[in-house]
Amino acid sequence: MLRALAVSADNIIAPSESERLSVLAKLEAGAGVTVITGPEGKEWWGLASVEIVVKVELDGYVFKDRFGSRLEWALRNVGVSSGQTKAWLKKPPVKAKKQWQDAQELLAKFEAEALSAKPLIEVEYDVEIRENPPVVSLGEPIAVDWEWHEDTRKPIGFSCAELGRVVWVQCNKCNNGLGERRWFSDLVHARRGPPVVMHGGRGDLATQYLGDPAELTLAGSSIDDTMIMAFIMGEEDLGLKPLTRKFLGREPMEYPPSLASLPVATQARYAGADARNTLDLYPLFVNALIMSDQWKVYTEFEAPLVPVIASMEKYGTPVNMEKVIRYYGETVTREQGMRRFLQEEFGCDPASDAGGRGILTKALGFDPGTLDQRIISQYPSPIIDLVLYYRRQRTLRRSFFGTTIERWLVAGKPRNFVVYPRFNQAARPDKDDMLAPGTGRLSSSDPNLQQQPQDIRDIYVPPEGYLWWKYDYAQIELRIAAALSKDPTMLEMFRRGVDIHTALQDMAQAITGVRPERVLAKRWNFGKLYRAKLPKLIEILATDKQNRMHVDIGTARAMDKAHASMFPTYPKWAGQEVREARKRGYGLTYFGRRRLLPGLESTSDDVRWHAESAAVNHAVQGTAADVIKKAMIAVQPVLAEYDGHLAIQNHDELAGWVRESVNLVRFHRDMLEILEVTLAGVRLTVEGGVGKDWGNVG
DNA sequence: TGCGATAGCGCG
DNA sequence: AAAGCGCGCTATCGCA
């Protein structure tokens, strides 16, 4: 559950030897040399551990102590201040204090509820406790729910529920549950007809399935996921417990602190309840999806996607750590160089907000009122370029290289380091409200590989003996916009292979006599898709990462005129789409995925305007999300044939690895053939190829 | 001091 | 002008 990290002189990476030593001194003064880091534990997890958050940071490690004992946890939880807690830990209060008694009561409650066999809430059915997996019926759905250690991924056991029967199977510890995992793997792989149902099954599949979970999608195994179903239904809270409460009218049991340490009877009750609730939700959700016309979306590409995502999460993505460490050093050098320059030149430290504001004030002659790059980028000034350069380096250091190095240190500095990002199909895991992404896109987290800066992607590499591949859909949202709106000019351009950005450049030149840069036309085309107004378009251009441009209002008006005269049908379609969405109450993709938009009926202009934009966006971006999800499933047979793997989905792009000894020309041909599709008469073309890492392909 | 909210910035 | 959409991560702010 917990990982120990020994901190020594050579763990610490710093821009210079003196800084490294000063960091080390800080560390040793702070807390000895062995620190323990664990999962973020707000609840029971925090009891057993002394947690210290370790940051690999230029300005030294930051310590953050967590609860050192159960008593400390209890005191803090009943509202005792940290100072008082420290005092009481040293010397308990002599007189009876209310908070002290409250803490004792809380502790007793913990002992009673968490460490005893007594369940928190009695349930009205029995759970059969078994040492071996049961014989199950093939003729009816079965719900399965694994329990495993978050960190080691070692299984504790699993529960399964059939009609009128709930079973808890404890794993054989001698072989890490290999027998039980074999049974589960065979069960899901062979399943046809009545499905195996799980709630959030990708985790179970990624950790407990023996083999590559993607083969389940290839085999056409019958697997359903109530969390995904709830997401498609438009449910906001996707947790099993709230869904149980809402749809079954049962009060679900709260989860125990550490299932593994509990008596088997308690394990059975808790885990059995989850399986039983999942099984009972299933028919209700099938009905709800059919009634809301979402069954096709769910069965055609949402359900088959679950094992594919499990496969992506199981194998992760290897990282070239030598390169990361080198990049970190180079970035720090550039960052510190620019920081020192700005300090000497302006007498202000750009590392602090106040200092940054001081520099901007001196450079501009007035206080811009914000440090937001979206605003300050719009003032043409060489000093602002320098400030932004400094901030870019700082972001690279702390958000990308620093975190990767931290993960690597925590993992024990393995020679072959792999990150295991999550690809979230139905929920944002770090949000309390568990709101799902609106359009049906995936999101990525821990780390988010979808936000890695373009110029550092060469740190992501294939495993030994493999090459990296990457394919992305060219201008997919513009093409889908053309297909949906039937704008004749857009359709004609894509049909004849005319570059739409060049065409807009031509048109603007014809109107104004001045030819705008290509990047301007490009951003304009994308911005207009989602009803951006002129100031927003100017801002978008001013903050373009590759090519910051300062566009005056006159040019902007001319561009807008050019765009309107070229694509008159698109805004008409968007308006019609808004009206229809308002009538229905939801937006719709080409493949029929809904997005509920209650804001369409709002009396607030602001709220309604945003909901309308979201409706247009859902039609275009949501359709693109559907296309790429279908593609993730469609490439699996090709990948299987060439010993390949899908590792990353990045909205309009797929990437992964392929055995280097295969016929790569044929692989490339087969991938293009499977990925390129025609949607409502518009060809969705694909670019990409094979190379040595994510940054070097094609 | 702790924690939720916000600012700022990375990506499509 | 409050007026492109969709995300996640880090540090800082602001409040109690």
Short mmCIF file of N, CA, C and O in Angstrom, two decimals, chain A residues 569-682:
data_model
loop_
_atom_site.label_atom_id
_atom_site.label_comp_id
_atom_site.label_asym_id
_atom_site.label_seq_id
_atom_site.Cartn_x
_atom_site.Cartn_y
_atom_site.Cartn_z
N THR A 569 -23.21 29.06 -45.47
CA THR A 569 -24.16 28.05 -44.99
C THR A 569 -23.88 27.62 -43.56
O THR A 569 -24.79 27.27 -42.82
N TYR A 570 -22.58 27.63 -43.17
CA TYR A 570 -22.24 27.08 -41.86
C TYR A 570 -22.95 27.80 -40.71
O TYR A 570 -23.58 27.15 -39.88
N PRO A 571 -22.90 29.15 -40.65
CA PRO A 571 -23.59 29.81 -39.53
C PRO A 571 -25.10 29.56 -39.56
O PRO A 571 -25.72 29.49 -38.50
N LYS A 572 -25.65 29.42 -40.76
CA LYS A 572 -27.09 29.11 -40.85
C LYS A 572 -27.36 27.76 -40.22
O LYS A 572 -28.33 27.57 -39.48
N TRP A 573 -26.51 26.79 -40.55
CA TRP A 573 -26.68 25.44 -39.99
C TRP A 573 -26.54 25.48 -38.47
O TRP A 573 -27.31 24.86 -37.75
N ALA A 574 -25.54 26.26 -38.00
CA ALA A 574 -25.31 26.33 -36.55
C ALA A 574 -26.55 26.89 -35.85
O ALA A 574 -26.97 26.39 -34.81
N GLY A 575 -27.16 27.90 -36.46
CA GLY A 575 -28.36 28.48 -35.88
C GLY A 575 -29.50 27.47 -35.84
O GLY A 575 -30.23 27.36 -34.85
N GLN A 576 -29.62 26.72 -36.91
CA GLN A 576 -30.66 25.69 -36.98
C GLN A 576 -30.41 24.60 -35.94
O GLN A 576 -31.33 24.11 -35.28
N GLU A 577 -29.14 24.26 -35.80
CA GLU A 577 -28.76 23.23 -34.83
C GLU A 577 -29.14 23.67 -33.41
O GLU A 577 -29.63 22.89 -32.60
N VAL A 578 -28.92 24.96 -33.14
CA VAL A 578 -29.28 25.50 -31.83
C VAL A 578 -30.78 25.40 -31.61
O VAL A 578 -31.25 24.98 -30.54
N ARG A 579 -31.55 25.78 -32.61
CA ARG A 579 -33.02 25.74 -32.47
C ARG A 579 -33.50 24.31 -32.22
O ARG A 579 -34.36 24.06 -31.37
N GLU A 580 -32.94 23.38 -32.97
CA GLU A 580 -33.37 21.98 -32.79
C GLU A 580 -32.95 21.45 -31.43
O GLU A 580 -33.72 20.73 -30.77
N ALA A 581 -31.75 21.80 -31.03
CA ALA A 581 -31.29 21.35 -29.71
C ALA A 581 -32.20 21.89 -28.61
O ALA A 581 -32.53 21.20 -27.66
N ARG A 582 -32.62 23.13 -28.79
CA ARG A 582 -33.48 23.75 -27.80
C ARG A 582 -34.84 23.05 -27.74
O ARG A 582 -35.40 22.81 -26.68
N LYS A 583 -35.34 22.68 -28.90
CA LYS A 583 -36.61 21.95 -28.96
C LYS A 583 -36.49 20.62 -28.22
O LYS A 583 -37.37 20.21 -27.48
N ARG A 584 -35.36 19.93 -28.47
CA ARG A 584 -35.18 18.60 -27.87
C ARG A 584 -34.74 18.67 -26.42
O ARG A 584 -35.04 17.78 -25.63
N GLY A 585 -33.95 19.69 -26.10
CA GLY A 585 -33.37 19.76 -24.76
C GLY A 585 -31.98 19.17 -24.70
O GLY A 585 -31.35 19.14 -23.64
N TYR A 586 -31.46 18.70 -25.80
CA TYR A 586 -30.12 18.12 -25.82
C TYR A 586 -29.49 18.26 -27.20
O TYR A 586 -30.19 18.38 -28.21
N GLY A 587 -28.16 18.26 -27.25
CA GLY A 587 -27.42 18.25 -28.49
C GLY A 587 -27.27 16.81 -28.96
O GLY A 587 -27.44 15.87 -28.19
N LEU A 588 -26.93 16.66 -30.25
CA LEU A 588 -26.88 15.33 -30.84
C LEU A 588 -25.67 15.24 -31.77
O LEU A 588 -25.41 16.17 -32.53
N THR A 589 -24.96 14.11 -31.71
CA THR A 589 -23.88 13.90 -32.68
C THR A 589 -24.42 13.16 -33.90
O THR A 589 -25.57 12.69 -33.89
N TYR A 590 -23.59 13.06 -34.90
CA TYR A 590 -23.96 12.34 -36.12
C TYR A 590 -24.39 10.91 -35.80
O TYR A 590 -25.28 10.36 -36.43
N PHE A 591 -23.75 10.31 -34.81
CA PHE A 591 -24.05 8.92 -34.47
C PHE A 591 -25.12 8.81 -33.38
O PHE A 591 -25.40 7.72 -32.91
N GLY A 592 -25.68 9.95 -32.99
CA GLY A 592 -26.83 9.91 -32.10
C GLY A 592 -26.52 10.03 -30.61
O GLY A 592 -27.39 9.82 -29.78
N ARG A 593 -25.28 10.38 -30.26
CA ARG A 593 -24.98 10.56 -28.85
C ARG A 593 -25.59 11.87 -28.36
O ARG A 593 -25.46 12.91 -28.99
N ARG A 594 -26.25 11.80 -27.22
CA ARG A 594 -26.89 12.99 -26.68
C ARG A 594 -25.99 13.71 -25.69
O ARG A 594 -25.17 13.08 -25.02
N ARG A 595 -26.19 15.01 -25.61
CA ARG A 595 -25.63 15.77 -24.48
C ARG A 595 -26.73 16.65 -23.93
O ARG A 595 -27.21 17.56 -24.63
N LEU A 596 -27.13 16.37 -22.72
CA LEU A 596 -28.21 17.15 -22.11
C LEU A 596 -27.74 18.58 -21.85
O LEU A 596 -26.64 18.78 -21.31
N LEU A 597 -28.55 19.55 -22.25
CA LEU A 597 -28.16 20.96 -22.10
C LEU A 597 -29.32 21.77 -21.54
O LEU A 597 -30.00 22.50 -22.27
N PRO A 598 -29.54 21.66 -20.24
CA PRO A 598 -30.64 22.40 -19.62
C PRO A 598 -30.48 23.92 -19.77
O PRO A 598 -31.46 24.65 -19.76
N GLY A 599 -29.23 24.37 -19.97
CA GLY A 599 -28.97 25.80 -20.10
C GLY A 599 -29.65 26.42 -21.31
O GLY A 599 -29.79 27.64 -21.40
N LEU A 600 -30.08 25.60 -22.27
CA LEU A 600 -30.73 26.13 -23.47
C LEU A 600 -32.03 26.85 -23.13
O LEU A 600 -32.49 27.70 -23.89
N GLU A 601 -32.62 26.50 -22.01
CA GLU A 601 -33.89 27.11 -21.60
C GLU A 601 -33.69 28.21 -20.58
O GLU A 601 -34.66 28.75 -20.06
N SER A 602 -32.43 28.54 -20.27
CA SER A 602 -32.19 29.54 -19.23
C SER A 602 -32.68 30.92 -19.66
O SER A 602 -32.67 31.26 -20.84
N THR A 603 -33.11 31.70 -18.68
CA THR A 603 -33.53 33.07 -18.98
C THR A 603 -32.32 34.01 -18.99
O THR A 603 -32.43 35.14 -19.43
N SER A 604 -31.20 33.51 -18.52
CA SER A 604 -29.98 34.33 -18.54
C SER A 604 -29.35 34.25 -19.93
O SER A 604 -29.05 33.17 -20.44
N ASP A 605 -29.16 35.41 -20.54
CA ASP A 605 -28.54 35.45 -21.87
C ASP A 605 -27.19 34.75 -21.88
O ASP A 605 -26.84 34.03 -22.82
N ASP A 606 -26.45 34.99 -20.81
CA ASP A 606 -25.10 34.44 -20.72
C ASP A 606 -25.13 32.92 -20.70
O ASP A 606 -24.47 32.25 -21.50
N VAL A 607 -25.93 32.38 -19.80
CA VAL A 607 -26.02 30.92 -19.68
C VAL A 607 -26.53 30.31 -20.97
O VAL A 607 -26.01 29.30 -21.46
N ARG A 608 -27.53 30.94 -21.55
CA ARG A 608 -28.13 30.39 -22.77
C ARG A 608 -27.14 30.45 -23.93
O ARG A 608 -27.01 29.49 -24.69
N TRP A 609 -26.43 31.54 -24.02
CA TRP A 609 -25.45 31.68 -25.11
C TRP A 609 -24.41 30.56 -25.03
O TRP A 609 -24.05 29.95 -26.03
N HIS A 610 -23.95 30.30 -23.81
CA HIS A 610 -22.94 29.25 -23.65
C HIS A 610 -23.51 27.88 -23.98
O HIS A 610 -22.85 27.05 -24.62
N ALA A 611 -24.75 27.63 -23.53
CA ALA A 611 -25.36 26.33 -23.82
C ALA A 611 -25.54 26.14 -25.32
O ALA A 611 -25.36 25.04 -25.86
N GLU A 612 -25.88 27.23 -26.01
CA GLU A 612 -26.04 27.14 -27.46
C GLU A 612 -24.72 26.81 -28.14
O GLU A 612 -24.67 25.98 -29.05
N SER A 613 -23.66 27.48 -27.68
CA SER A 613 -22.34 27.18 -28.25
C SER A 613 -21.96 25.73 -27.98
O SER A 613 -21.37 25.06 -28.82
N ALA A 614 -22.31 25.26 -26.78
CA ALA A 614 -21.99 23.89 -26.43
C ALA A 614 -22.76 22.91 -27.31
O ALA A 614 -22.27 21.83 -27.65
N ALA A 615 -23.98 23.29 -27.70
CA ALA A 615 -24.78 22.42 -28.57
C ALA A 615 -24.12 22.29 -29.94
O ALA A 615 -24.01 21.18 -30.48
N VAL A 616 -23.69 23.41 -30.51
CA VAL A 616 -22.99 23.37 -31.79
C VAL A 616 -21.70 22.57 -31.65
O VAL A 616 -21.38 21.71 -32.47
N ASN A 617 -21.00 22.85 -30.56
CA ASN A 617 -19.73 22.16 -30.31
C ASN A 617 -19.94 20.66 -30.16
O ASN A 617 -19.16 19.85 -30.66
N HIS A 618 -21.01 20.28 -29.49
CA HIS A 618 -21.26 18.86 -29.27
C HIS A 618 -21.48 18.14 -30.59
O HIS A 618 -20.98 17.02 -30.79
N ALA A 619 -22.20 18.77 -31.51
CA ALA A 619 -22.46 18.14 -32.80
C ALA A 619 -21.14 17.86 -33.52
O ALA A 619 -20.94 16.77 -34.07
N VAL A 620 -20.22 18.82 -33.49
CA VAL A 620 -18.99 18.69 -34.27
C VAL A 620 -17.93 17.92 -33.47
O VAL A 620 -17.44 16.86 -33.91
N GLN A 621 -17.59 18.42 -32.29
CA GLN A 621 -16.53 17.78 -31.50
C GLN A 621 -16.98 16.41 -31.00
O GLN A 621 -16.19 15.47 -30.93
N GLY A 622 -18.26 16.28 -30.67
CA GLY A 622 -18.77 15.00 -30.20
C GLY A 622 -18.76 13.95 -31.31
O GLY A 622 -18.46 12.78 -31.05
N THR A 623 -19.07 14.38 -32.53
CA THR A 623 -18.99 13.44 -33.64
C THR A 623 -17.55 12.99 -33.87
O THR A 623 -17.28 11.81 -34.11
N ALA A 624 -16.61 13.95 -33.76
CA ALA A 624 -15.20 13.60 -33.89
C ALA A 624 -14.81 12.59 -32.80
O ALA A 624 -14.06 11.64 -33.05
N ALA A 625 -15.35 12.78 -31.59
CA ALA A 625 -15.05 11.85 -30.49
C ALA A 625 -15.59 10.46 -30.82
O ALA A 625 -14.93 9.45 -30.56
N ASP A 626 -16.78 10.40 -31.41
CA ASP A 626 -17.35 9.11 -31.80
C ASP A 626 -16.47 8.43 -32.85
O ASP A 626 -16.22 7.23 -32.78
N VAL A 627 -16.02 9.22 -33.82
CA VAL A 627 -15.21 8.66 -34.91
C VAL A 627 -13.93 8.04 -34.34
O VAL A 627 -13.55 6.92 -34.70
N ILE A 628 -13.26 8.74 -33.44
CA ILE A 628 -11.98 8.24 -32.94
C ILE A 628 -12.20 7.03 -32.03
O ILE A 628 -11.39 6.11 -31.98
N LYS A 629 -13.32 7.01 -31.32
CA LYS A 629 -13.62 5.84 -30.49
C LYS A 629 -13.84 4.61 -31.37
O LYS A 629 -13.36 3.51 -31.06
N LYS A 630 -14.58 4.80 -32.45
CA LYS A 630 -14.78 3.68 -33.38
C LYS A 630 -13.42 3.23 -33.95
O LYS A 630 -13.18 2.03 -34.12
N ALA A 631 -12.55 4.22 -34.22
CA ALA A 631 -11.24 3.90 -34.79
C ALA A 631 -10.39 3.09 -33.80
O ALA A 631 -9.66 2.17 -34.19
N MET A 632 -10.50 3.43 -32.52
CA MET A 632 -9.72 2.70 -31.50
C MET A 632 -10.09 1.23 -31.50
O MET A 632 -9.24 0.36 -31.24
N ILE A 633 -11.35 0.94 -31.76
CA ILE A 633 -11.80 -0.45 -31.81
C ILE A 633 -11.38 -1.08 -33.13
O ILE A 633 -10.89 -2.21 -33.18
N ALA A 634 -11.55 -0.30 -34.21
CA ALA A 634 -11.29 -0.85 -35.55
C ALA A 634 -9.83 -1.22 -35.77
O ALA A 634 -9.53 -2.15 -36.52
N VAL A 635 -8.90 -0.52 -35.12
CA VAL A 635 -7.47 -0.82 -35.36
C VAL A 635 -7.02 -2.09 -34.63
O VAL A 635 -5.94 -2.60 -34.92
N GLN A 636 -7.80 -2.58 -33.70
CA GLN A 636 -7.34 -3.72 -32.90
C GLN A 636 -6.97 -4.95 -33.74
O GLN A 636 -5.93 -5.57 -33.47
N PRO A 637 -7.76 -5.35 -34.75
CA PRO A 637 -7.35 -6.50 -35.55
C PRO A 637 -6.02 -6.27 -36.27
O PRO A 637 -5.19 -7.19 -36.37
N VAL A 638 -5.81 -5.04 -36.77
CA VAL A 638 -4.55 -4.74 -37.46
C VAL A 638 -3.39 -4.84 -36.47
O VAL A 638 -2.35 -5.44 -36.75
N LEU A 639 -3.58 -4.27 -35.29
CA LEU A 639 -2.52 -4.31 -34.28
C LEU A 639 -2.22 -5.76 -33.88
O LEU A 639 -1.06 -6.14 -33.69
N ALA A 640 -3.26 -6.56 -33.77
CA ALA A 640 -3.05 -7.97 -33.41
C ALA A 640 -2.22 -8.68 -34.48
O ALA A 640 -1.33 -9.46 -34.18
N GLU A 641 -2.50 -8.35 -35.74
CA GLU A 641 -1.80 -9.02 -36.84
C GLU A 641 -0.32 -8.67 -36.87
O GLU A 641 0.52 -9.52 -37.20
N TYR A 642 0.03 -7.43 -36.48
CA TYR A 642 1.42 -6.99 -36.60
C TYR A 642 2.12 -6.90 -35.24
O TYR A 642 3.13 -6.22 -35.12
N ASP A 643 1.59 -7.56 -34.24
CA ASP A 643 2.16 -7.48 -32.89
C ASP A 643 2.31 -6.02 -32.46
O ASP A 643 3.40 -5.57 -32.10
N GLY A 644 1.21 -5.31 -32.54
CA GLY A 644 1.23 -3.89 -32.19
C GLY A 644 0.34 -3.62 -30.99
O GLY A 644 -0.33 -4.51 -30.47
N HIS A 645 0.35 -2.36 -30.54
CA HIS A 645 -0.42 -1.98 -29.35
C HIS A 645 -0.80 -0.51 -29.46
O HIS A 645 -0.04 0.31 -29.95
N LEU A 646 -2.01 -0.21 -29.01
CA LEU A 646 -2.47 1.18 -28.92
C LEU A 646 -2.15 1.70 -27.53
O LEU A 646 -2.60 1.12 -26.54
N ALA A 647 -1.38 2.78 -27.43
CA ALA A 647 -0.98 3.30 -26.11
C ALA A 647 -1.62 4.64 -25.78
O ALA A 647 -1.88 4.92 -24.62
N ILE A 648 -1.85 5.48 -26.79
CA ILE A 648 -2.29 6.85 -26.53
C ILE A 648 -3.42 7.25 -27.47
O ILE A 648 -3.37 6.95 -28.66
N GLN A 649 -4.43 7.91 -26.89
CA GLN A 649 -5.47 8.55 -27.70
C GLN A 649 -5.41 10.03 -27.39
O GLN A 649 -5.43 10.42 -26.23
N ASN A 650 -5.32 10.83 -28.45
CA ASN A 650 -5.21 12.26 -28.21
C ASN A 650 -6.23 13.02 -29.06
O ASN A 650 -5.87 13.92 -29.83
N HIS A 651 -7.49 12.64 -28.93
CA HIS A 651 -8.63 13.33 -29.54
C HIS A 651 -8.74 13.15 -31.05
O HIS A 651 -9.78 12.73 -31.55
N ASP A 652 -7.72 13.53 -31.80
CA ASP A 652 -7.78 13.27 -33.24
C ASP A 652 -6.59 12.40 -33.67
O ASP A 652 -6.27 12.30 -34.83
N GLU A 653 -5.96 11.78 -32.69
CA GLU A 653 -4.72 11.08 -32.95
C GLU A 653 -4.66 9.79 -32.13
O GLU A 653 -5.09 9.75 -30.98
N LEU A 654 -4.14 8.73 -32.77
CA LEU A 654 -3.86 7.49 -32.05
C LEU A 654 -2.38 7.20 -32.17
O LEU A 654 -1.75 7.51 -33.18
N ALA A 655 -1.80 6.60 -31.13
CA ALA A 655 -0.37 6.28 -31.17
C ALA A 655 -0.10 5.05 -30.33
O ALA A 655 -0.85 4.73 -29.40
N GLY A 656 1.00 4.38 -30.66
CA GLY A 656 1.36 3.18 -29.92
C GLY A 656 2.61 2.56 -30.51
O GLY A 656 3.44 3.27 -31.08
N TRP A 657 2.75 1.26 -30.38
CA TRP A 657 3.95 0.65 -30.92
C TRP A 657 3.63 -0.59 -31.73
O TRP A 657 2.54 -1.14 -31.67
N VAL A 658 4.64 -0.99 -32.55
CA VAL A 658 4.50 -2.15 -33.43
C VAL A 658 5.86 -2.84 -33.50
O VAL A 658 6.91 -2.19 -33.48
N ARG A 659 5.84 -4.18 -33.55
CA ARG A 659 7.08 -4.97 -33.61
C ARG A 659 7.92 -4.50 -34.80
O ARG A 659 7.42 -4.35 -35.91
N GLU A 660 9.21 -4.24 -34.57
CA GLU A 660 10.02 -3.63 -35.64
C GLU A 660 10.32 -4.60 -36.77
O GLU A 660 10.67 -4.19 -37.87
N SER A 661 10.16 -5.92 -36.52
CA SER A 661 10.51 -6.90 -37.54
C SER A 661 9.39 -7.18 -38.54
O SER A 661 9.59 -7.91 -39.48
N VAL A 662 8.20 -6.58 -38.34
CA VAL A 662 7.11 -6.88 -39.27
C VAL A 662 7.27 -6.07 -40.56
O VAL A 662 8.13 -5.19 -40.65
N ASN A 663 6.42 -6.38 -41.53
CA ASN A 663 6.42 -5.63 -42.78
C ASN A 663 5.75 -4.28 -42.55
O ASN A 663 4.52 -4.16 -42.52
N LEU A 664 6.56 -3.25 -42.37
CA LEU A 664 6.01 -1.95 -41.95
C LEU A 664 5.26 -1.26 -43.07
O LEU A 664 4.35 -0.46 -42.81
N VAL A 665 5.62 -1.56 -44.31
CA VAL A 665 4.90 -0.95 -45.43
C VAL A 665 3.46 -1.45 -45.44
O VAL A 665 2.51 -0.67 -45.59
N ARG A 666 3.32 -2.74 -45.23
CA ARG A 666 1.96 -3.31 -45.19
C ARG A 666 1.21 -2.83 -43.95
O ARG A 666 0.02 -2.54 -44.01
N PHE A 667 1.92 -2.75 -42.83
CA PHE A 667 1.28 -2.24 -41.61
C PHE A 667 0.72 -0.84 -41.84
O PHE A 667 -0.44 -0.54 -41.52
N HIS A 668 1.55 0.01 -42.43
CA HIS A 668 1.14 1.39 -42.71
C HIS A 668 -0.09 1.40 -43.62
O HIS A 668 -1.08 2.10 -43.34
N ARG A 669 -0.04 0.60 -44.66
CA ARG A 669 -1.16 0.54 -45.61
C ARG A 669 -2.44 0.08 -44.91
O ARG A 669 -3.51 0.66 -45.05
N ASP A 670 -2.31 -0.97 -44.09
CA ASP A 670 -3.48 -1.50 -43.40
C ASP A 670 -4.06 -0.51 -42.38
O ASP A 670 -5.28 -0.41 -42.21
N MET A 671 -3.17 0.20 -41.70
CA MET A 671 -3.65 1.18 -40.72
C MET A 671 -4.43 2.30 -41.42
O MET A 671 -5.51 2.70 -40.98
N LEU A 672 -3.86 2.81 -42.54
CA LEU A 672 -4.57 3.87 -43.27
C LEU A 672 -5.92 3.38 -43.76
O LEU A 672 -6.94 4.07 -43.67
N GLU A 673 -5.93 2.14 -44.23
CA GLU A 673 -7.17 1.61 -44.79
C GLU A 673 -8.26 1.51 -43.73
O GLU A 673 -9.42 1.81 -43.99
N ILE A 674 -7.86 1.12 -42.53
CA ILE A 674 -8.87 0.93 -41.48
C ILE A 674 -9.27 2.26 -40.85
O ILE A 674 -10.40 2.44 -40.40
N LEU A 675 -8.35 3.23 -40.83
CA LEU A 675 -8.63 4.50 -40.14
C LEU A 675 -9.41 5.48 -41.00
O LEU A 675 -10.25 6.23 -40.50
N GLU A 676 -9.11 5.50 -42.30
CA GLU A 676 -9.77 6.49 -43.16
C GLU A 676 -11.19 6.03 -43.46
O GLU A 676 -11.42 4.94 -43.96
N VAL A 677 -12.14 6.89 -43.13
CA VAL A 677 -13.54 6.56 -43.34
C VAL A 677 -14.24 7.74 -44.02
O VAL A 677 -13.71 8.85 -44.07
N THR A 678 -15.41 7.47 -44.57
CA THR A 678 -16.21 8.53 -45.18
C THR A 678 -17.42 8.79 -44.32
O THR A 678 -18.12 7.86 -43.94
N LEU A 679 -17.64 10.05 -43.97
CA LEU A 679 -18.76 10.41 -43.09
C LEU A 679 -19.64 11.41 -43.83
O LEU A 679 -19.20 12.51 -44.15
N ALA A 680 -20.85 11.01 -44.13
CA ALA A 680 -21.81 11.87 -44.85
C ALA A 680 -21.18 12.50 -46.08
O ALA A 680 -21.32 13.69 -46.32
N GLY A 681 -20.44 11.68 -46.83
CA GLY A 681 -19.88 12.16 -48.08
C GLY A 681 -18.53 12.85 -47.96
O GLY A 681 -17.95 13.24 -48.96
N VAL A 682 -18.03 13.03 -46.75
CA VAL A 682 -16.73 13.69 -46.59
C VAL A 682 -15.70 12.66 -46.14
O VAL A 682 -15.92 11.92 -45.18
#
